[in-house]
Amino acid sequence: MPEGHTIHRQATELRRGFGGGPVAVSSPQGRFEAGAALLDGRVLAKAEANGKHLFLGFSDEAGHKPQSWLHVHLGLIGSWTFGPLAAGQPPPARGAVRVRLVGENEYADLRGPTVCEVLTTHDVTAVRARLGADPLRKDADHVRAGQRILKSKVPIGALLMQQEVVAGVGNVYRAETLFRARINPWTLGKDLDQGTWDALWADLVLLLKDGVKRGRIVTTLPQDRDRRSGPARREDAHYVYRRTGLPCRICGTLVVTEPMVGRNLYRCVVCQTG
DNA sequence: GCTAAATGTTGAT
DNA sequence: TCAACCTTTAGCT
């Protein structure tokens, strides 16, 4: 379920499990053999996420700067799985493993990514330069994103999905943050004001951080859930995302879905008039 | 148990 | 504009 929070979580897990030590890199599936050979046996020096992009930096020796990077974008169905290494036993064979990392005590398998390639530090800088403000990064420039949004003739619902504007937000977060702000997703960027953008950004920071902590996306406030106490159940996690035809948690109007730039957009036409 | 759709992006046509 | 990626889950029978 890869929106930005997932990738940041995985970066942390990879850093914790493999950082600072040599990593055996292979491609059981065979589609990344040449790339794997470039990285095999080197030390994982960095693991960081930028929006939905993951960058693993490899160096020749511990403590050195990385010269080669594994760049991964999971796309729609890509995934990482992690597991402990049973002594002397290879990790379980299941599905098409594009990349396998084997460290001292654990392994990580990558399946189904859209992007999986080896880059130089220079290339990594170029990829990152194309990305917009990431709510999960301290170096995020939300003012710059706002300048772009507040003069755009594109609907805010589409702008939030543009990774060169805001990096890490996907279909779930865009639908939910716009509902929480009661904003009509079809409102053009230029028709928003600075205060509205600042509030939207603050909410995205809050939601994505919460997503990293939980490992899943929960956007509802406890008082808006069908069961108002205890942990949020899956069917209680969202206001509008994938709730087509169900009553809005606030006003009871049925949630509608309609395509926006080729993706399903969910909203409440009564609550979201801002 | 089966089928369709899905949190996203790239590259070919 | 469309296929590919190739897994997971929701929804149906």
Short mmCIF file of C-alpha atoms (C1' of nucleotides) in Angstrom, two decimals, chain A residues 1 114 170-171 263-264, chain B residues 5-10:
data_model
loop_
_atom_site.label_atom_id
_atom_site.label_comp_id
_atom_site.label_asym_id
_atom_site.label_seq_id
_atom_site.Cartn_x
_atom_site.Cartn_y
_atom_site.Cartn_z
CA MET A 1 0.00 0.00 0.00
CA THR A 114 7.95 0.06 -11.28
CA GLY A 170 -1.39 9.41 -3.21
CA ASN A 171 -5.05 8.79 -3.83
CA ARG A 263 -7.91 8.15 -10.84
CA ASN A 264 -10.96 7.65 -8.66
"C1'" DA B 5 -9.79 -3.48 -9.01
"C1'" DA B 6 -6.34 -1.11 -6.42
"C1'" DT B 7 -2.55 3.10 -2.76
"C1'" DG B 8 1.46 4.72 -9.21
"C1'" DT B 9 4.66 5.40 -12.60
"C1'" DT B 10 7.17 4.28 -16.90
#
